[in-house]
Structures are given as C-alpha cells and as structure tokens.
PDB file of C-alpha atoms and ligand atoms in Angstrom:
ATOM      1  CA  MET O 248      62.818 -29.671 -22.545  1.00  0.00           C
ATOM      2  CA  MET O 249      59.674 -28.728 -20.221  1.00  0.00           C
ATOM      3  CA  THR O 250      56.467 -28.106 -22.656  1.00  0.00           C
ATOM      4  CA  ASP O 251      53.010 -26.908 -21.720  1.00  0.00           C
ATOM      5  CA  VAL O 252      50.439 -29.525 -22.184  1.00  0.00           C
ATOM      6  CA  GLU O 253      46.641 -27.533 -22.657  1.00  0.00           C
ATOM      7  CA  ALA O 254      44.909 -29.284 -20.590  1.00  0.00           C
ATOM      8  CA  PRO O 255      41.551 -31.312 -22.387  1.00  0.00           C
ATOM      9  CA  ALA O 256      38.192 -30.113 -22.208  1.00  0.00           C
ATOM     10  CA  THR O 257      37.668 -33.051 -19.495  1.00  0.00           C
ATOM     11  CA  THR O 258      39.650 -31.945 -16.817  1.00  0.00           C
ATOM     12  CA  TRP O 259      37.260 -28.701 -15.735  1.00  0.00           C
ATOM     13  CA  VAL O 260      35.046 -29.197 -13.305  1.00  0.00           C
ATOM     14  CA  ILE O 261      32.707 -26.393 -14.144  1.00  0.00           C
ATOM     15  CA  GLU O 262      32.885 -24.906 -18.259  1.00  0.00           C
ATOM     16  CA  ALA O 263      30.559 -22.285 -18.796  1.00  0.00           C
ATOM     17  CA  GLU O 264      29.451 -20.857 -22.134  1.00  0.00           C
ATOM     18  CA  ASP O 265      27.873 -17.293 -22.620  1.00  0.00           C
ATOM     19  CA  LEU O 266      25.447 -17.924 -20.455  1.00  0.00           C
ATOM     20  CA  TRP O 267      22.207 -16.404 -20.158  1.00  0.00           C
ATOM     21  CA  ARG O 268      18.748 -16.260 -18.081  1.00  0.00           C
ATOM     22  CA  ILE O 269      16.792 -13.884 -18.444  1.00  0.00           C
ATOM     23  CA  TYR O 270      13.654 -13.607 -15.994  1.00  0.00           C
ATOM     24  CA  ARG O 271      10.335 -12.875 -17.244  1.00  0.00           C
ATOM     25  CA  THR O 272       7.204 -11.772 -14.680  1.00  0.00           C
ATOM     26  CA  GLY O 273       4.470 -10.327 -16.798  1.00  0.00           C
ATOM     27  CA  THR O 274       5.867  -7.706 -19.123  1.00  0.00           C
ATOM     28  CA  ARG O 275       8.918  -6.964 -16.781  1.00  0.00           C
ATOM     29  CA  GLU O 276      12.550  -8.945 -18.006  1.00  0.00           C
ATOM     30  CA  VAL O 277      15.067  -8.593 -16.033  1.00  0.00           C
ATOM     31  CA  TYR O 278      18.631  -9.436 -17.419  1.00  0.00           C
ATOM     32  CA  ALA O 279      20.212 -11.307 -14.579  1.00  0.00           C
ATOM     33  CA  LEU O 280      22.816 -13.400 -16.324  1.00  0.00           C
ATOM     34  CA  ARG O 281      24.266 -11.446 -19.449  1.00  0.00           C
ATOM     35  CA  GLY O 282      26.996 -14.053 -21.316  1.00  0.00           C
ATOM     36  CA  VAL O 283      28.834 -15.844 -18.414  1.00  0.00           C
ATOM     37  CA  ASN O 284      32.178 -17.558 -19.741  1.00  0.00           C
ATOM     38  CA  LEU O 285      34.072 -19.898 -16.943  1.00  0.00           C
ATOM     39  CA  GLN O 286      36.489 -22.128 -16.703  1.00  0.00           C
ATOM     40  CA  ILE O 287      37.187 -23.470 -13.479  1.00  0.00           C
ATOM     41  CA  PRO O 288      39.499 -26.925 -12.599  1.00  0.00           C
ATOM     42  CA  LEU O 289      40.125 -29.157  -9.864  1.00  0.00           C
ATOM     43  CA  GLY O 290      41.471 -28.188  -6.438  1.00  0.00           C
ATOM     44  CA  ARG O 291      40.273 -24.457  -5.835  1.00  0.00           C
ATOM     45  CA  PHE O 292      38.869 -22.768  -3.543  1.00  0.00           C
ATOM     46  CA  ILE O 293      37.200 -19.775  -6.020  1.00  0.00           C
ATOM     47  CA  ALA O 294      34.478 -16.687  -4.930  1.00  0.00           C
ATOM     48  CA  LEU O 295      32.155 -15.616  -6.890  1.00  0.00           C
ATOM     49  CA  LYS O 296      31.795 -11.535  -5.669  1.00  0.00           C
ATOM     50  CA  GLY O 297      29.625  -9.264  -6.179  1.00  0.00           C
ATOM     51  CA  ARG O 298      26.371  -6.844  -4.682  1.00  0.00           C
ATOM     52  CA  SER O 299      23.343  -7.996  -4.049  1.00  0.00           C
ATOM     53  CA  GLY O 300      21.255  -8.255  -7.381  1.00  0.00           C
ATOM     54  CA  SER O 301      24.539  -9.099  -9.608  1.00  0.00           C
ATOM     55  CA  GLY O 302      23.939 -12.638 -10.660  1.00  0.00           C
ATOM     56  CA  LYS O 303      25.394 -14.803  -8.290  1.00  0.00           C
ATOM     57  CA  THR O 304      22.527 -17.185  -7.320  1.00  0.00           C
ATOM     58  CA  THR O 305      21.221 -17.778 -10.707  1.00  0.00           C
ATOM     59  CA  LEU O 306      24.974 -18.103 -11.816  1.00  0.00           C
ATOM     60  CA  LEU O 307      25.417 -20.948  -8.835  1.00  0.00           C
ATOM     61  CA  ASN O 308      22.199 -22.189  -9.460  1.00  0.00           C
ATOM     62  CA  CYS O 309      22.526 -22.630 -13.433  1.00  0.00           C
ATOM     63  CA  LEU O 310      25.956 -24.577 -12.215  1.00  0.00           C
ATOM     64  CA  GLY O 311      24.134 -26.237  -9.995  1.00  0.00           C
ATOM     65  CA  GLY O 312      21.944 -27.921 -12.127  1.00  0.00           C
ATOM     66  CA  LEU O 313      18.936 -26.313  -9.728  1.00  0.00           C
ATOM     67  CA  ASP O 314      17.831 -23.634 -13.127  1.00  0.00           C
ATOM     68  CA  ARG O 315      18.746 -23.742 -16.354  1.00  0.00           C
ATOM     69  CA  PRO O 316      19.948 -20.821 -18.211  1.00  0.00           C
ATOM     70  CA  ASP O 317      17.452 -19.253 -21.450  1.00  0.00           C
ATOM     71  CA  ARG O 318      21.066 -19.487 -23.839  1.00  0.00           C
ATOM     72  CA  GLY O 319      24.611 -21.119 -23.293  1.00  0.00           C
ATOM     73  CA  VAL O 320      26.234 -24.170 -22.222  1.00  0.00           C
ATOM     74  CA  VAL O 321      26.913 -25.692 -19.076  1.00  0.00           C
ATOM     75  CA  ARG O 322      29.469 -28.376 -18.781  1.00  0.00           C
ATOM     76  CA  ILE O 323      30.255 -30.089 -15.563  1.00  0.00           C
ATOM     77  CA  PHE O 324      32.719 -32.439 -15.548  1.00  0.00           C
ATOM     78  CA  GLY O 325      32.621 -32.391 -19.524  1.00  0.00           C
ATOM     79  CA  ARG O 326      28.459 -33.041 -19.413  1.00  0.00           C
ATOM     80  CA  ASP O 327      26.463 -30.471 -20.781  1.00  0.00           C
ATOM     81  CA  LEU O 328      23.173 -30.099 -18.169  1.00  0.00           C
ATOM     82  CA  SER O 329      20.909 -29.398 -21.376  1.00  0.00           C
ATOM     83  CA  GLN O 330      21.520 -32.941 -22.369  1.00  0.00           C
ATOM     84  CA  LEU O 331      19.535 -34.449 -19.585  1.00  0.00           C
ATOM     85  CA  SER O 332      15.885 -34.378 -18.617  1.00  0.00           C
ATOM     86  CA  GLU O 333      14.685 -33.020 -15.117  1.00  0.00           C
ATOM     87  CA  LYS O 334      15.124 -36.902 -13.867  1.00  0.00           C
ATOM     88  CA  GLU O 335      18.316 -37.124 -14.883  1.00  0.00           C
ATOM     89  CA  LEU O 336      19.524 -33.826 -13.431  1.00  0.00           C
ATOM     90  CA  THR O 337      18.465 -34.667  -9.724  1.00  0.00           C
ATOM     91  CA  GLN O 338      19.671 -37.816  -9.880  1.00  0.00           C
ATOM     92  CA  TRP O 339      23.179 -36.004 -11.568  1.00  0.00           C
ATOM     93  CA  ARG O 340      23.075 -33.510  -8.667  1.00  0.00           C
ATOM     94  CA  ARG O 341      22.524 -35.587  -5.905  1.00  0.00           C
ATOM     95  CA  LYS O 342      26.014 -37.701  -6.955  1.00  0.00           C
ATOM     96  CA  GLU O 343      28.339 -34.860  -8.411  1.00  0.00           C
ATOM     97  CA  VAL O 344      27.252 -31.739  -6.150  1.00  0.00           C
ATOM     98  CA  GLY O 345      27.077 -30.469  -2.993  1.00  0.00           C
ATOM     99  CA  PHE O 346      24.750 -27.287  -2.517  1.00  0.00           C
ATOM    100  CA  ILE O 347      25.162 -25.368   0.972  1.00  0.00           C
ATOM    101  CA  PHE O 348      23.258 -21.637   1.513  1.00  0.00           C
ATOM    102  CA  GLN O 349      23.269 -19.130   3.506  1.00  0.00           C
ATOM    103  CA  SER O 350      20.124 -20.151   5.955  1.00  0.00           C
ATOM    104  CA  PHE O 351      22.423 -23.807   6.530  1.00  0.00           C
ATOM    105  CA  GLY O 352      18.921 -25.776   5.248  1.00  0.00           C
ATOM    106  CA  LEU O 353      19.302 -28.206   7.848  1.00  0.00           C
ATOM    107  CA  LEU O 354      16.109 -30.354   8.986  1.00  0.00           C
ATOM    108  CA  PRO O 355      15.509 -28.936  12.241  1.00  0.00           C
ATOM    109  CA  THR O 356      14.089 -32.087  14.243  1.00  0.00           C
ATOM    110  CA  LEU O 357      16.887 -33.959  12.935  1.00  0.00           C
ATOM    111  CA  SER O 358      20.341 -34.160  14.812  1.00  0.00           C
ATOM    112  CA  ALA O 359      23.645 -32.990  13.289  1.00  0.00           C
ATOM    113  CA  TYR O 360      24.027 -36.938  13.106  1.00  0.00           C
ATOM    114  CA  GLU O 361      20.828 -37.761  11.437  1.00  0.00           C
ATOM    115  CA  ASN O 362      20.823 -34.770   9.252  1.00  0.00           C
ATOM    116  CA  ILE O 363      23.962 -35.619   7.618  1.00  0.00           C
ATOM    117  CA  GLU O 364      23.390 -39.502   7.419  1.00  0.00           C
ATOM    118  CA  LEU O 365      20.069 -38.468   5.337  1.00  0.00           C
ATOM    119  CA  MET O 366      21.889 -37.480   2.564  1.00  0.00           C
ATOM    120  CA  LEU O 367      24.031 -41.472   2.833  1.00  0.00           C
ATOM    121  CA  ARG O 368      20.044 -42.838   3.409  1.00  0.00           C
ATOM    122  CA  ILE O 369      19.147 -41.231  -0.207  1.00  0.00           C
ATOM    123  CA  ALA O 370      22.065 -42.302  -1.945  1.00  0.00           C
ATOM    124  CA  GLN O 371      21.333 -45.589  -0.544  1.00  0.00           C
ATOM    125  CA  ALA O 372      24.103 -46.681   1.159  1.00  0.00           C
ATOM    126  CA  SER O 373      24.674 -49.743   3.528  1.00  0.00           C
ATOM    127  CA  ARG O 374      24.212 -49.243   7.251  1.00  0.00           C
ATOM    128  CA  LYS O 375      27.808 -49.086   7.374  1.00  0.00           C
ATOM    129  CA  GLU O 376      28.946 -47.060   5.297  1.00  0.00           C
ATOM    130  CA  LYS O 377      26.356 -44.756   6.303  1.00  0.00           C
ATOM    131  CA  LYS O 378      27.425 -44.809   9.888  1.00  0.00           C
ATOM    132  CA  GLN O 379      31.310 -44.860   9.343  1.00  0.00           C
ATOM    133  CA  ARG O 380      31.036 -41.913   6.482  1.00  0.00           C
ATOM    134  CA  THR O 381      28.968 -39.757   9.297  1.00  0.00           C
ATOM    135  CA  ILE O 382      31.138 -39.983  11.648  1.00  0.00           C
ATOM    136  CA  GLU O 383      33.830 -39.417   9.449  1.00  0.00           C
ATOM    137  CA  LEU O 384      32.465 -36.152   7.756  1.00  0.00           C
ATOM    138  CA  LEU O 385      31.230 -35.064  11.926  1.00  0.00           C
ATOM    139  CA  GLU O 386      35.189 -35.427  12.916  1.00  0.00           C
ATOM    140  CA  MET O 387      35.944 -33.822   9.124  1.00  0.00           C
ATOM    141  CA  VAL O 388      34.286 -30.141  10.401  1.00  0.00           C
ATOM    142  CA  GLY O 389      34.759 -30.986  14.044  1.00  0.00           C
ATOM    143  CA  LEU O 390      31.483 -31.990  15.727  1.00  0.00           C
ATOM    144  CA  ALA O 391      31.931 -35.055  16.750  1.00  0.00           C
ATOM    145  CA  LYS O 392      31.014 -34.103  20.144  1.00  0.00           C
ATOM    146  CA  TRP O 393      27.786 -32.698  18.989  1.00  0.00           C
ATOM    147  CA  MET O 394      26.274 -34.942  17.057  1.00  0.00           C
ATOM    148  CA  HIS O 395      23.392 -35.772  18.960  1.00  0.00           C
ATOM    149  CA  HIS O 396      22.260 -32.159  19.059  1.00  0.00           C
ATOM    150  CA  ARG O 397      19.557 -30.600  16.634  1.00  0.00           C
ATOM    151  CA  PRO O 398      20.025 -27.145  15.248  1.00  0.00           C
ATOM    152  CA  PHE O 399      18.784 -25.014  17.442  1.00  0.00           C
ATOM    153  CA  GLU O 400      21.185 -26.582  20.300  1.00  0.00           C
ATOM    154  CA  LEU O 401      24.126 -25.376  17.837  1.00  0.00           C
ATOM    155  CA  SER O 402      25.715 -22.151  16.766  1.00  0.00           C
ATOM    156  CA  GLY O 403      25.715 -20.793  13.227  1.00  0.00           C
ATOM    157  CA  GLY O 404      28.812 -21.397  12.457  1.00  0.00           C
ATOM    158  CA  GLN O 405      28.408 -25.149  14.118  1.00  0.00           C
ATOM    159  CA  GLN O 406      25.232 -25.870  12.013  1.00  0.00           C
ATOM    160  CA  GLN O 407      26.620 -24.069   8.706  1.00  0.00           C
ATOM    161  CA  ARG O 408      29.732 -26.901   9.955  1.00  0.00           C
ATOM    162  CA  VAL O 409      27.006 -29.357   9.418  1.00  0.00           C
ATOM    163  CA  ALA O 410      25.188 -28.376   6.746  1.00  0.00           C
ATOM    164  CA  ILE O 411      28.998 -28.855   5.035  1.00  0.00           C
ATOM    165  CA  ALA O 412      29.369 -32.448   6.061  1.00  0.00           C
ATOM    166  CA  ARG O 413      26.023 -32.948   4.603  1.00  0.00           C
ATOM    167  CA  ALA O 414      27.239 -31.909   1.248  1.00  0.00           C
ATOM    168  CA  LEU O 415      30.499 -33.777   1.005  1.00  0.00           C
ATOM    169  CA  ALA O 416      27.874 -36.738   2.535  1.00  0.00           C
ATOM    170  CA  ASN O 417      28.245 -38.393  -1.390  1.00  0.00           C
ATOM    171  CA  ARG O 418      31.610 -37.090  -1.977  1.00  0.00           C
ATOM    172  CA  PRO O 419      30.981 -34.728  -4.808  1.00  0.00           C
ATOM    173  CA  ARG O 420      33.920 -33.360  -6.217  1.00  0.00           C
ATOM    174  CA  LEU O 421      32.163 -29.928  -6.432  1.00  0.00           C
ATOM    175  CA  ILE O 422      30.702 -27.826  -3.435  1.00  0.00           C
ATOM    176  CA  LEU O 423      28.813 -24.831  -4.482  1.00  0.00           C
ATOM    177  CA  ALA O 424      27.996 -22.203  -1.706  1.00  0.00           C
ATOM    178  CA  ASP O 425      25.955 -19.510  -1.761  1.00  0.00           C
ATOM    179  CA  GLU O 426      26.439 -16.963   0.938  1.00  0.00           C
ATOM    180  CA  PRO O 427      27.916 -19.532   3.305  1.00  0.00           C
ATOM    181  CA  THR O 428      28.835 -16.709   5.590  1.00  0.00           C
ATOM    182  CA  GLY O 429      26.496 -14.159   5.394  1.00  0.00           C
ATOM    183  CA  GLU O 430      24.691 -15.185   8.530  1.00  0.00           C
ATOM    184  CA  LEU O 431      27.639 -15.318  10.274  1.00  0.00           C
ATOM    185  CA  ASP O 432      30.482 -13.125  12.690  1.00  0.00           C
ATOM    186  CA  SER O 433      33.644 -12.058  10.651  1.00  0.00           C
ATOM    187  CA  THR O 434      35.246 -14.614  13.634  1.00  0.00           C
ATOM    188  CA  THR O 435      32.834 -17.470  12.705  1.00  0.00           C
ATOM    189  CA  ALA O 436      32.924 -16.638   9.082  1.00  0.00           C
ATOM    190  CA  ARG O 437      36.894 -17.103   9.273  1.00  0.00           C
ATOM    191  CA  GLU O 438      36.488 -20.683  10.607  1.00  0.00           C
ATOM    192  CA  ILE O 439      34.377 -21.181   7.844  1.00  0.00           C
ATOM    193  CA  LEU O 440      36.802 -20.563   5.550  1.00  0.00           C
ATOM    194  CA  SER O 441      39.519 -21.820   6.869  1.00  0.00           C
ATOM    195  CA  LEU O 442      37.397 -25.542   7.202  1.00  0.00           C
ATOM    196  CA  PHE O 443      36.739 -24.988   3.284  1.00  0.00           C
ATOM    197  CA  ARG O 444      40.409 -24.312   2.219  1.00  0.00           C
ATOM    198  CA  GLN O 445      41.567 -27.553   4.266  1.00  0.00           C
ATOM    199  CA  ILE O 446      38.508 -29.701   2.561  1.00  0.00           C
ATOM    200  CA  VAL O 447      39.940 -27.839  -0.964  1.00  0.00           C
ATOM    201  CA  GLU O 448      43.387 -29.280   0.278  1.00  0.00           C
ATOM    202  CA  GLU O 449      42.794 -32.342   1.587  1.00  0.00           C
ATOM    203  CA  GLU O 450      40.038 -33.584  -0.741  1.00  0.00           C
ATOM    204  CA  LYS O 451      41.285 -32.334  -4.157  1.00  0.00           C
ATOM    205  CA  ILE O 452      37.328 -30.965  -5.042  1.00  0.00           C
ATOM    206  CA  THR O 453      36.526 -27.501  -6.150  1.00  0.00           C
ATOM    207  CA  VAL O 454      35.001 -24.811  -3.810  1.00  0.00           C
ATOM    208  CA  LEU O 455      32.511 -22.268  -5.595  1.00  0.00           C
ATOM    209  CA  MET O 456      31.604 -19.552  -3.572  1.00  0.00           C
ATOM    210  CA  SER O 457      29.518 -17.127  -3.763  1.00  0.00           C
ATOM    211  CA  SER O 458      30.242 -13.698  -1.417  1.00  0.00           C
ATOM    212  CA  HIS O 459      29.952 -10.277  -1.127  1.00  0.00           C
ATOM    213  CA  ASP O 460      32.525 -10.271   1.945  1.00  0.00           C
ATOM    214  CA  PRO O 461      36.079  -8.378   2.002  1.00  0.00           C
ATOM    215  CA  LEU O 462      36.978 -11.646   4.246  1.00  0.00           C
ATOM    216  CA  VAL O 463      37.101 -14.270   1.241  1.00  0.00           C
ATOM    217  CA  ASP O 464      39.900 -12.541  -0.383  1.00  0.00           C
ATOM    218  CA  GLY O 465      42.507 -14.032   1.762  1.00  0.00           C
ATOM    219  CA  TYR O 466      41.439 -17.542   1.521  1.00  0.00           C
ATOM    220  CA  VAL O 467      40.314 -18.192  -1.692  1.00  0.00           C
ATOM    221  CA  ASP O 468      42.509 -18.936  -5.135  1.00  0.00           C
ATOM    222  CA  GLU O 469      40.824 -16.752  -7.116  1.00  0.00           C
ATOM    223  CA  ILE O 470      38.097 -14.143  -6.978  1.00  0.00           C
ATOM    224  CA  LEU O 471      35.910 -13.227  -9.822  1.00  0.00           C
ATOM    225  CA  PRO O 472      34.472 -10.881  -9.607  1.00  0.00           C
ATOM    226  CA  MET O 473      30.114  -9.917 -10.992  1.00  0.00           C
ATOM    227  CA  LYS O 474      28.536  -7.124 -11.694  1.00  0.00           C
ATOM    228  CA  ASP O 475      25.664  -6.935 -13.794  1.00  0.00           C
ATOM    229  CA  GLY O 476      25.026 -10.576 -14.624  1.00  0.00           C
ATOM    230  CA  GLN O 477      28.422 -10.581 -16.348  1.00  0.00           C
ATOM    231  CA  ILE O 478      32.220 -11.792 -14.682  1.00  0.00           C
ATOM    232  CA  VAL O 479      34.104  -8.520 -14.874  1.00  0.00           C
ATOM    233  CA  ARG O 480      38.080  -9.664 -14.975  1.00  0.00           C
ATOM    234  CA  GLU O 481      40.253  -7.343 -13.660  1.00  0.00           C
ATOM    235  CA  ARG O 482      43.321  -7.450 -16.247  1.00  0.00           C
TER     236      ARG O 482
HETATM  237  P1  ADP D 141      22.410 -12.259  -6.165  1.00  0.00           P
HETATM  238  O1  ADP D 141      23.063 -13.394  -5.887  1.00  0.00           O
HETATM  239  O2  ADP D 141      23.856 -11.679  -6.953  1.00  0.00           O
HETATM  240  O3  ADP D 141      22.047 -11.126  -4.855  1.00  0.00           O
HETATM  241  P2  ADP D 141      20.342 -12.496  -7.901  1.00  0.00           P
HETATM  242  O4  ADP D 141      21.245 -13.848  -8.680  1.00  0.00           O
HETATM  243  O5  ADP D 141      19.486 -13.263  -7.119  1.00  0.00           O
HETATM  244  O6  ADP D 141      21.521 -11.646  -7.559  1.00  0.00           O
HETATM  245  O7  ADP D 141      19.538 -11.390  -9.015  1.00  0.00           O
HETATM  246  C1  ADP D 141      19.981 -11.050 -10.125  1.00  0.00           C
HETATM  247  C2  ADP D 141      18.981 -10.504 -10.300  1.00  0.00           C
HETATM  248  O8  ADP D 141      17.742 -11.342 -10.927  1.00  0.00           O
HETATM  249  C3  ADP D 141      18.013  -9.529  -9.634  1.00  0.00           C
HETATM  250  O9  ADP D 141      18.125  -8.725 -10.606  1.00  0.00           O
HETATM  251  C4  ADP D 141      17.353 -10.248  -9.411  1.00  0.00           C
HETATM  252  O10 ADP D 141      16.341  -8.874  -8.343  1.00  0.00           O
HETATM  253  C5  ADP D 141      16.682 -10.808 -10.404  1.00  0.00           C
HETATM  254  N1  ADP D 141      15.871 -11.853 -10.130  1.00  0.00           N
HETATM  255  C6  ADP D 141      16.401 -13.127  -8.870  1.00  0.00           C
HETATM  256  N2  ADP D 141      15.640 -14.378  -8.811  1.00  0.00           N
HETATM  257  C7  ADP D 141      14.537 -13.885  -9.659  1.00  0.00           C
HETATM  258  C8  ADP D 141      12.876 -14.761 -10.218  1.00  0.00           C
HETATM  259  N3  ADP D 141      13.195 -15.366  -9.537  1.00  0.00           N
HETATM  260  N4  ADP D 141      12.331 -13.633 -10.786  1.00  0.00           N
HETATM  261  C9  ADP D 141      12.502 -12.069 -10.843  1.00  0.00           C
HETATM  262  N5  ADP D 141      13.711 -12.336 -11.436  1.00  0.00           N
HETATM  263  C10 ADP D 141      14.972 -12.446 -10.214  1.00  0.00           C
HETATM  264 MG1   MG D 142      22.199 -14.111  -4.091  1.00  0.00          MG
END
C-alpha cells in the first residue's frame, strides 16, 4: 500500500513563521509584514502577487537576508537566518541566493560577459571555470551572440536575461526576483517568464517572484496573494 510521507523540514527551500517587519521613522510606524507564514518546496515557480505597498519587497528582502524581520523565523534550506552574523549572512547570500531586480542592476561599463563573470570572480572560481560557466549561462539565456555588448546596447529583455544569468552564476537553488518584468512590455515579459519556467524545470531550483501583473498567472505553479503585509490564501 502506498503511504503519504510528510516531507522532513529540511526539504523546504523557504520556511517563514510569523514574520513581522515594522518600519519606524520618527514617531511613524509602518507595519510592512504582519505575521507571514510560508513553506515553499524545491523546484517551484511561485509568484507573490499584490498591489504596491502590500509588502512584497520587504518579504523578499527578509527571505534573502537583505533585511531582518522584527519578529519571526526565516529558514532557508533549514538554516535559521537569525543565527548568522552580518558577515556570515553576506557570505551565505552570495552562495545560496540569486537576486533579480526590476531595474536589472547591471554594471553599465561591463559587457554582458563581464557582468556575469564578475559574480564568479567574487566567488573565486578558477579561470577555466569562470569562462566555461559564463559561456554556459549566456547560452542558457540565449545571449551568446551578444556577450560583448554592454547594457546600453541591449534591450530591456536582454538586460534582464543577463541579470538572470548573473543570478544563476554560483548555482544557487533559490532565486528571488522582485518585479522582474515590471519594466518590460508584455511580449518581453512573457519571454522572461518562459525563461524562468524553463530554468525551474531544467535546473530544479525554486524561483519566488513578486509581481502585480496578471500575465504571470499562466506561468507559475502557485500564486500567493499578498495584502497589507499578509499572505491571504484564497481557500
Ligand atoms: P511592495 O513591494 O509590495 O510595494 P513594500 O515591501 O515595498 O511593498 O512596502 C510595504 C510597506 O512598507 C509600504 O507601506 C511601504 O511604504 C513601507 N516601506 C517600505 N520600505 C520602507 C522603508 N525603508 N521605510 C519606511 N517604510 C517603508
Ligand atoms: Mg516592491
């Protein structure tokens, strides 16, 4: 007889328990996260959806160790981020998480090739490894022909492809993408969403993306609706 076995805790890529984040400026308090709970397994493409101000960026930053919640626990592959010092967190982030932003965040004076290679240089990969991996990544995102172009010589979609390749450089199994299609027209946005879909399938990684675009619905495995600092499940 087949039995359903509960997955052990360490098979979750992301676990968040009762996350709160309160921004304090002077006497004003903004409750950006109000008790977020999450469990996300490996090999999924998931969208956080909600209007501007609902807490998407704050949540992604807390999950990726760019910010610390005021209360609650974040575990990524079973590791409790609150146990890491700032220095350890920075090192952990470089290895374990790839970040992608709305405005691409490429270095303008470097070519596509150099933007990707830089990540491998930071990780102290060997010369041979750097070259191999950079070419492999450029091919993966369909930009081999454009490798020597600098960001201003590339379209928005192409720039986002470079950013995706760069985020994947050190083989993280988690990619956090904050409105990655926010500055793209809908045709280009679809191409980028298909690319994420393909990467999730082929590389067996998890991509958690924020968006307020209805377009994403057709590409993701799951939608997590966010409202006023909470994930509101429609069940
Ligand atoms: P989203 O990404 O969904 O637009 P954010 O996480 O950026 O939402 O913001 C959630 C709430 O927190 C908003 O009310 C926003 O104004 C506020 N907020 C975000 N960052 C800061 C900050 N650094 N200082 C004060 N308030 C902030
Ligand atoms: Mg945001």
